[in-house]
């Protein structure tokens, strides 16, 4: 009896054997892979490089450089790069449980109870506090970019649109602001907390619409505080399966984010979580607490900081981060036949290219009249579920399956 043939040929990339696709984003695919030297399993992000202009190549190099400098239990660990004909492969530690967004699907675990959401959000804040202290703004925090290991350790991932704070005068301003923060708030000084309102990232509208902070949509530039806004959106996503305004199309959703006093809050949440989200959703980025300050909030402060108990990051076949930097020829990358099933994360919107703010104004005019009243108007009775008051009526419930 003849055995059925494989639907795809094995693909070799340097010392790695690529397996199933486990994710897909705007920049490329992510595969599970095995190191043929050790048998260790890693994740490999495949980025097509053929035909890219200088700016796109610089962006890839920037992501690799940034990742190589990061080492924290709540940030995905960079293990090396492999350059092949027409592709760049970024080797990362594997988070076995996949993304939080994938785990929220009805076929997996579904929306989280509030207690579990707090466990995940606490670790997200630990990772962000680390990034912000090093002058890095992520710019695309959402459930699809937050991974988990089998030990329940959260890993911030996908730094494709992240940016780093420039050294020099800005760092001096950060130190001065840190001293002022101690005097006024009594909190510990950190670059992340002190430069919340200072715009240092480019003013391009990059990220994913439903998780974007209003200052990003208005092209005011991303700040550390923009990541904190996205944490609030992700907290709601964990409880309901979707971020605020997910029942809107992307453009009306962005208009509502800018227009409303704050996004609607999930129904039935505790007072502690309600206060936490309201702080994340302060419209003025300078009034929004930093990641370190939010970590001290009563909703998440009692959860201990986690360690990566798997140790896979140190044994994943690449040794020290950055040690693997291979350039392989065409013969080392065998043909890819067959097709992959779409990854679960594909159903969530991917990061967006720059958006012209004039489109928001055009959309506002288009939605005038009945459509605007039905979908985004907060002034008409029964319109938006968002109020300009602080009443508890501005809630949204989990979307129907």
Short mmCIF file of C-alpha atoms in Angstrom, two decimals:
data_model
loop_
_atom_site.label_atom_id
_atom_site.label_comp_id
_atom_site.label_asym_id
_atom_site.label_seq_id
_atom_site.Cartn_x
_atom_site.Cartn_y
_atom_site.Cartn_z
CA UNK A 1 0.00 0.00 0.00
CA UNK A 2 1.41 3.35 -1.02
CA UNK A 3 1.44 5.99 1.69
CA UNK A 4 -0.07 9.40 0.84
CA UNK A 5 2.45 12.02 -0.14
CA UNK A 6 2.96 15.14 1.89
CA UNK A 7 1.01 18.19 0.70
CA UNK A 8 4.17 20.29 0.87
CA UNK A 9 7.88 19.74 0.63
CA UNK A 10 10.07 20.40 3.63
CA UNK A 11 11.65 23.83 3.56
CA UNK A 12 15.12 24.29 4.95
CA UNK A 13 16.39 27.70 6.06
CA UNK A 14 19.96 27.51 7.25
CA UNK A 15 19.99 24.97 10.12
CA UNK A 16 16.19 25.12 10.51
CA UNK A 17 13.42 22.97 9.09
CA UNK A 18 10.25 25.02 8.65
CA UNK A 19 6.94 23.49 9.68
CA UNK A 20 3.39 24.76 9.99
CA UNK A 21 2.36 28.37 9.67
CA UNK A 22 1.38 29.71 13.07
CA UNK A 23 0.70 33.35 12.24
CA UNK A 24 0.45 35.90 9.49
CA UNK A 25 0.73 39.67 9.46
CA UNK A 26 1.23 42.58 7.12
CA UNK A 27 4.98 41.94 6.85
CA UNK A 28 4.94 38.18 6.29
CA UNK A 29 4.30 34.76 7.80
CA UNK A 30 5.48 33.13 11.01
CA UNK A 31 6.34 29.43 11.04
CA UNK A 32 7.15 26.88 13.66
CA UNK A 33 10.60 25.45 12.96
CA UNK A 34 13.00 22.82 14.28
CA UNK A 35 16.72 23.34 14.70
CA UNK A 36 18.28 20.35 12.96
CA UNK A 37 21.35 20.62 15.17
CA UNK A 38 19.57 20.29 18.50
CA UNK A 39 15.91 19.43 17.90
CA UNK A 40 14.85 22.64 19.63
CA UNK A 41 11.64 24.27 18.37
CA UNK A 42 11.58 27.98 17.54
CA UNK A 43 9.40 30.49 15.69
CA UNK A 44 10.66 31.99 12.44
CA UNK A 45 9.24 35.15 10.88
CA UNK A 46 9.61 35.13 7.10
CA UNK A 47 9.82 38.56 5.45
CA UNK A 48 10.05 38.79 1.64
CA UNK A 49 12.98 41.05 0.77
CA UNK A 50 13.02 40.86 -3.01
CA UNK A 51 11.92 44.13 -4.61
CA UNK A 52 11.86 46.12 -1.38
CA UNK A 53 12.96 49.74 -1.52
CA UNK A 54 15.62 51.21 0.74
CA UNK A 55 13.09 52.41 3.31
CA UNK A 56 11.52 48.97 3.66
CA UNK A 57 14.92 47.32 4.02
CA UNK A 58 15.87 49.87 6.65
CA UNK A 59 12.66 49.07 8.54
CA UNK A 60 13.53 45.36 8.61
CA UNK A 61 17.06 46.13 9.79
CA UNK A 62 15.63 48.44 12.44
CA UNK A 63 13.29 45.76 13.79
CA UNK A 64 16.17 43.28 14.01
CA UNK A 65 18.44 45.80 15.72
CA UNK A 66 15.74 46.71 18.23
CA UNK A 67 14.88 43.08 19.03
CA UNK A 68 18.54 42.18 19.54
CA UNK A 69 18.78 44.75 22.35
CA UNK A 70 15.77 43.47 24.31
CA UNK A 71 15.84 40.82 27.01
CA UNK A 72 12.91 40.57 29.39
CA UNK A 73 10.62 37.70 30.45
CA UNK A 74 7.61 39.50 28.94
CA UNK A 75 9.21 40.38 25.58
CA UNK A 76 9.65 37.74 22.89
CA UNK A 77 13.33 36.84 22.64
CA UNK A 78 15.34 37.36 19.48
CA UNK A 79 17.63 34.45 18.59
CA UNK A 80 19.16 35.45 15.27
CA UNK A 81 18.61 36.03 11.57
CA UNK A 82 19.01 33.99 8.43
CA UNK A 83 19.24 35.71 5.05
CA UNK A 84 18.21 33.62 2.06
CA UNK A 85 17.45 34.28 -1.59
CA UNK A 86 14.64 36.81 -1.57
CA UNK A 87 13.79 36.44 2.14
CA UNK A 88 14.88 37.55 5.59
CA UNK A 89 14.16 35.11 8.42
CA UNK A 90 13.99 36.38 12.00
CA UNK A 91 14.42 33.57 14.53
CA UNK A 92 12.49 34.01 17.78
CA UNK A 93 11.66 31.97 20.84
CA UNK A 94 8.44 30.00 20.46
CA UNK A 95 5.47 30.88 22.66
CA UNK A 96 3.65 27.56 22.57
CA UNK A 97 0.13 28.78 23.32
CA UNK A 98 0.06 31.31 20.50
CA UNK A 99 -1.52 34.73 20.69
CA UNK A 100 -4.17 35.89 23.14
CA UNK A 101 -6.39 36.80 20.17
CA UNK A 102 -6.24 33.23 18.87
CA UNK A 103 -7.08 31.84 22.31
CA UNK A 104 -10.16 34.06 22.50
CA UNK A 105 -11.74 32.32 19.51
CA UNK A 106 -14.88 30.26 20.27
CA UNK A 107 -13.09 27.11 19.11
CA UNK A 108 -10.31 27.65 21.67
CA UNK A 109 -10.99 29.06 25.14
CA UNK A 110 -13.23 32.00 24.37
CA UNK A 111 -13.23 35.34 26.25
CA UNK A 112 -11.32 35.47 29.54
CA UNK A 113 -12.83 35.86 32.99
CA UNK A 114 -11.77 39.14 34.53
CA UNK A 115 -9.33 37.48 36.93
CA UNK A 116 -7.41 35.87 34.05
CA UNK A 117 -7.48 39.09 32.03
CA UNK A 118 -5.80 40.82 34.98
CA UNK A 119 -3.03 38.18 34.99
CA UNK A 120 -2.31 38.84 31.32
CA UNK A 121 -2.59 42.64 31.53
CA UNK A 122 -0.22 42.77 34.51
CA UNK A 123 2.47 41.03 32.47
CA UNK A 124 1.80 43.21 29.44
CA UNK A 125 2.45 46.24 31.63
CA UNK A 126 5.68 44.70 32.94
CA UNK A 127 6.88 44.24 29.37
CA UNK A 128 5.82 47.73 28.35
CA UNK A 129 7.44 49.33 31.39
CA UNK A 130 10.69 47.62 30.35
CA UNK A 131 10.35 48.88 26.76
CA UNK A 132 9.48 52.42 27.82
CA UNK A 133 12.41 52.59 30.21
CA UNK A 134 14.60 51.84 27.20
CA UNK A 135 12.91 54.46 25.06
CA UNK A 136 10.90 52.05 22.90
CA UNK A 137 7.25 52.60 21.99
CA UNK A 138 5.59 49.46 20.59
CA UNK A 139 2.78 51.20 18.63
CA UNK A 140 0.73 48.06 17.94
CA UNK A 141 -0.33 46.47 21.22
CA UNK A 142 -3.31 44.15 20.69
CA UNK A 143 -4.29 40.57 21.47
CA UNK A 144 -2.80 39.27 18.22
CA UNK A 145 0.63 40.68 19.19
CA UNK A 146 0.65 39.29 22.73
CA UNK A 147 1.84 35.68 22.95
CA UNK A 148 1.71 33.20 25.84
CA UNK A 149 3.80 30.20 26.78
CA UNK A 150 2.59 26.92 28.26
CA UNK A 151 3.60 28.28 31.66
CA UNK A 152 1.29 31.28 31.23
CA UNK A 153 4.07 33.80 30.61
CA UNK A 154 3.03 36.70 28.38
CA UNK A 155 5.36 37.83 25.58
CA UNK A 156 5.01 41.11 23.70
CA UNK A 157 5.74 40.45 20.02
CA UNK A 158 5.76 41.98 16.53
CA UNK A 159 7.96 45.07 16.68
CA UNK A 160 7.53 45.87 13.00
CA UNK A 161 6.22 49.40 13.65
CA UNK A 162 7.97 50.03 16.97
CA UNK A 163 10.20 53.07 17.35
CA UNK A 164 12.97 54.02 19.71
CA UNK A 165 13.39 57.32 21.55
CA UNK A 166 16.34 59.32 20.29
CA UNK A 167 19.15 59.82 22.78
CA UNK A 168 20.45 63.20 23.88
CA UNK A 169 18.21 66.12 24.72
CA UNK A 170 15.12 63.96 25.05
CA UNK A 171 16.84 61.77 27.62
CA UNK A 172 17.79 64.87 29.60
CA UNK A 173 14.18 66.04 29.52
CA UNK A 174 13.12 62.59 30.67
CA UNK A 175 15.41 62.76 33.71
CA UNK A 176 14.16 66.24 34.57
CA UNK A 177 10.58 65.06 34.24
CA UNK A 178 11.28 62.03 36.38
CA UNK A 179 12.40 64.23 39.25
CA UNK A 180 9.26 66.33 38.89
CA UNK A 181 7.13 63.18 38.91
CA UNK A 182 8.61 62.08 42.22
CA UNK A 183 7.78 65.43 43.74
CA UNK A 184 4.19 65.55 42.47
CA UNK A 185 3.13 61.92 42.42
CA UNK A 186 5.56 60.19 44.73
CA UNK A 187 6.29 57.51 42.14
CA UNK A 188 9.62 56.16 41.00
CA UNK A 189 11.36 58.01 38.17
CA UNK A 190 11.46 56.31 34.80
CA UNK A 191 11.79 57.43 31.24
CA UNK A 192 8.57 55.66 30.36
CA UNK A 193 6.46 57.52 32.92
CA UNK A 194 8.04 60.88 32.31
CA UNK A 195 7.79 61.17 28.56
CA UNK A 196 4.22 59.99 28.24
CA UNK A 197 3.05 63.10 26.47
CA UNK A 198 6.19 63.83 24.48
CA UNK A 199 5.85 62.94 20.83
CA UNK A 200 8.94 61.17 19.59
CA UNK A 201 7.65 58.58 17.14
CA UNK A 202 6.78 59.52 13.56
CA UNK A 203 3.39 61.09 12.97
CA UNK A 204 2.32 58.39 10.51
CA UNK A 205 -0.90 56.65 11.51
CA UNK A 206 0.50 53.18 12.10
CA UNK A 207 -0.96 50.43 14.22
CA UNK A 208 -4.38 48.79 14.09
CA UNK A 209 -7.46 51.06 14.04
CA UNK A 210 -9.49 49.68 16.94
CA UNK A 211 -6.52 49.78 19.32
CA UNK A 212 -5.20 53.21 18.25
CA UNK A 213 -4.97 56.10 20.67
CA UNK A 214 -6.70 59.32 19.58
CA UNK A 215 -3.43 61.26 19.32
CA UNK A 216 -2.12 58.68 16.83
CA UNK A 217 -5.24 58.94 14.67
CA UNK A 218 -4.94 62.73 14.66
CA UNK A 219 -1.33 62.36 13.50
CA UNK A 220 0.03 63.93 16.65
CA UNK A 221 2.61 61.16 16.88
CA UNK A 222 2.82 58.10 19.11
CA UNK A 223 4.03 58.34 22.69
CA UNK A 224 4.53 55.89 25.53
CA UNK A 225 1.00 56.84 26.60
CA UNK A 226 -0.30 55.57 23.26
CA UNK A 227 0.75 52.06 24.27
CA UNK A 228 -1.14 52.44 27.55
CA UNK A 229 -4.33 53.33 25.63
CA UNK A 230 -3.86 50.15 23.58
CA UNK A 231 -3.49 48.13 26.78
CA UNK A 232 -6.95 49.36 27.80
CA UNK A 233 -8.38 48.27 24.45
CA UNK A 234 -6.70 44.87 24.81
CA UNK A 235 -8.09 44.48 28.33
CA UNK A 236 -11.58 44.92 26.93
CA UNK A 237 -10.74 42.57 24.08
CA UNK A 238 -9.78 39.85 26.55
CA UNK A 239 -13.16 40.06 28.29
CA UNK A 240 -15.41 40.39 25.26
CA UNK A 241 -13.47 38.84 22.38
CA UNK A 242 -13.19 42.17 20.54
CA UNK A 243 -11.88 45.71 21.19
CA UNK A 244 -14.17 48.75 21.58
CA UNK A 245 -16.00 49.89 18.41
CA UNK A 246 -15.37 46.56 16.70
CA UNK A 247 -18.94 46.67 15.36
CA UNK A 248 -17.89 49.73 13.32
CA UNK A 249 -15.90 49.72 10.12
CA UNK A 250 -12.31 50.90 10.71
CA UNK A 251 -12.77 54.50 9.54
CA UNK A 252 -15.94 55.19 11.59
CA UNK A 253 -14.25 53.48 14.55
CA UNK A 254 -11.30 55.87 14.35
CA UNK A 255 -13.68 58.81 14.09
CA UNK A 256 -15.49 57.62 17.22
CA UNK A 257 -12.20 57.16 19.11
CA UNK A 258 -11.31 60.80 18.43
CA UNK A 259 -14.82 62.15 19.03
CA UNK A 260 -15.95 60.32 22.16
CA UNK A 261 -14.78 61.20 25.64
CA UNK A 262 -13.59 57.62 25.97
CA UNK A 263 -14.41 54.20 24.51
CA UNK A 264 -17.29 52.22 26.03
CA UNK A 265 -16.40 49.89 28.89
CA UNK A 266 -17.27 46.17 29.08
CA UNK A 267 -20.45 45.47 31.01
CA UNK A 268 -20.38 43.69 34.35
CA UNK A 269 -16.78 44.47 35.28
CA UNK A 270 -15.51 45.19 38.78
CA UNK A 271 -15.06 48.73 40.06
CA UNK A 272 -11.30 48.19 40.07
CA UNK A 273 -11.19 47.24 36.40
CA UNK A 274 -13.55 50.07 35.52
CA UNK A 275 -11.21 52.59 37.15
CA UNK A 276 -8.21 50.94 35.47
CA UNK A 277 -9.74 51.29 32.01
CA UNK A 278 -10.85 54.86 32.61
CA UNK A 279 -7.26 55.77 33.40
CA UNK A 280 -6.01 54.02 30.25
CA UNK A 281 -8.61 55.91 28.21
CA UNK A 282 -7.82 59.45 29.31
CA UNK A 283 -7.91 61.47 26.10
CA UNK A 284 -4.97 63.71 26.96
CA UNK A 285 -1.82 61.58 26.66
CA UNK A 286 -0.07 63.79 29.21
CA UNK A 287 -2.77 62.91 31.76
CA UNK A 288 -2.62 59.18 31.00
CA UNK A 289 -0.58 57.19 33.56
CA UNK A 290 2.52 55.32 32.43
CA UNK A 291 2.90 51.56 32.26
CA UNK A 292 4.81 51.41 35.55
CA UNK A 293 2.17 53.49 37.30
CA UNK A 294 -0.67 51.40 35.85
CA UNK A 295 1.12 48.26 37.09
CA UNK A 296 0.68 49.62 40.63
CA UNK A 297 -3.09 49.98 40.15
CA UNK A 298 -5.21 47.91 42.50
CA UNK A 299 -6.61 45.81 39.65
CA UNK A 300 -3.21 44.29 38.79
CA UNK A 301 -0.77 45.21 41.57
CA UNK A 302 -1.09 41.96 43.55
CA UNK A 303 0.11 39.73 40.72
CA UNK A 304 3.82 38.86 41.05
CA UNK A 305 6.14 39.56 38.19
CA UNK A 306 6.58 36.44 36.13
CA UNK A 307 9.65 34.61 35.01
CA UNK A 308 9.93 32.49 31.89
CA UNK A 309 10.08 29.05 33.50
CA UNK A 310 10.46 27.23 30.20
CA UNK A 311 14.02 28.43 29.53
CA UNK A 312 13.43 27.90 25.84
CA UNK A 313 14.86 31.29 24.99
CA UNK A 314 18.34 30.18 26.06
CA UNK A 315 18.21 26.73 24.51
CA UNK A 316 16.38 27.29 21.26
CA UNK A 317 19.32 26.37 19.12
CA UNK A 318 20.83 29.77 18.56
CA UNK A 319 22.78 30.40 21.73
CA UNK A 320 23.21 34.02 22.70
CA UNK A 321 20.82 36.47 21.04
CA UNK A 322 22.32 37.79 17.86
CA UNK A 323 24.81 34.91 17.61
CA UNK A 324 23.07 33.47 14.56
CA UNK A 325 23.53 35.62 11.48
CA UNK A 326 23.58 33.39 8.44
CA UNK A 327 23.46 34.07 4.72
CA UNK A 328 22.44 31.01 2.76
CA UNK A 329 22.19 30.43 -0.95
CA UNK A 330 19.25 29.38 -3.04
CA UNK A 331 20.12 25.70 -2.62
CA UNK A 332 19.72 25.98 1.14
CA UNK A 333 16.13 27.07 0.82
CA UNK A 334 14.20 24.25 -0.77
CA UNK A 335 11.01 24.80 -2.73
CA UNK A 336 7.72 25.46 -1.00
CA UNK A 337 4.83 23.45 -2.35
CA UNK A 338 1.24 23.09 -1.19
CA UNK A 339 -0.79 25.62 0.75
CA UNK A 340 -1.24 26.51 4.38
CA UNK A 341 -4.53 26.89 6.16
CA UNK A 342 -5.03 30.53 7.20
CA UNK A 343 -3.77 31.24 10.71
CA UNK A 344 -6.42 32.14 13.26
CA UNK A 345 -4.96 35.62 13.72
CA UNK A 346 -5.75 36.50 10.10
CA UNK A 347 -9.33 37.26 11.03
CA UNK A 348 -8.19 40.18 13.16
CA UNK A 349 -7.22 43.35 11.27
CA UNK A 350 -3.53 43.71 10.55
CA UNK A 351 -1.48 46.82 11.06
CA UNK A 352 -2.40 49.64 8.73
CA UNK A 353 -0.31 51.75 6.36
CA UNK A 354 -0.28 55.51 6.92
CA UNK A 355 -3.76 57.03 6.81
CA UNK A 356 -4.54 60.53 5.61
CA UNK A 357 -6.47 62.35 8.37
CA UNK A 358 -8.51 64.03 5.64
CA UNK A 359 -10.14 60.64 5.08
CA UNK A 360 -11.54 60.84 8.59
CA UNK A 361 -13.23 64.14 7.77
CA UNK A 362 -14.58 62.69 4.53
CA UNK A 363 -15.94 59.73 6.46
CA UNK A 364 -17.59 62.05 8.96
CA UNK A 365 -19.45 63.81 6.17
CA UNK A 366 -20.37 60.52 4.53
CA UNK A 367 -21.91 59.29 7.75
CA UNK A 368 -24.13 62.33 8.13
CA UNK A 369 -27.86 61.83 8.31
CA UNK A 370 -29.43 58.50 9.13
CA UNK A 371 -26.26 56.41 8.89
CA UNK A 372 -24.36 58.74 11.18
CA UNK A 373 -27.17 58.80 13.72
CA UNK A 374 -27.44 55.03 13.68
CA UNK A 375 -23.77 54.24 13.97
CA UNK A 376 -21.61 56.98 15.38
CA UNK A 377 -23.64 59.92 16.66
CA UNK A 378 -23.50 60.37 20.38
CA UNK A 379 -25.94 63.26 20.38
CA UNK A 380 -28.98 61.45 18.98
CA UNK A 381 -31.00 59.30 21.40
CA UNK A 382 -30.17 55.65 20.98
CA UNK A 383 -27.16 56.41 18.81
CA UNK A 384 -23.71 55.56 20.08
CA UNK A 385 -23.31 53.58 23.26
CA UNK A 386 -20.74 56.11 24.40
CA UNK A 387 -21.65 59.03 26.59
CA UNK A 388 -19.78 62.22 27.33
CA UNK A 389 -20.54 61.72 31.00
CA UNK A 390 -18.89 59.45 33.53
CA UNK A 391 -22.05 57.40 34.02
CA UNK A 392 -21.80 53.63 33.99
CA UNK A 393 -24.26 53.31 31.12
CA UNK A 394 -21.53 53.55 28.46
CA UNK A 395 -20.86 49.83 28.27
CA UNK A 396 -20.56 47.25 25.59
CA UNK A 397 -21.27 43.57 25.81
CA UNK A 398 -19.42 40.63 24.22
CA UNK A 399 -20.24 40.31 20.51
CA UNK A 400 -22.62 37.55 19.60
CA UNK A 401 -20.96 34.42 18.32
#
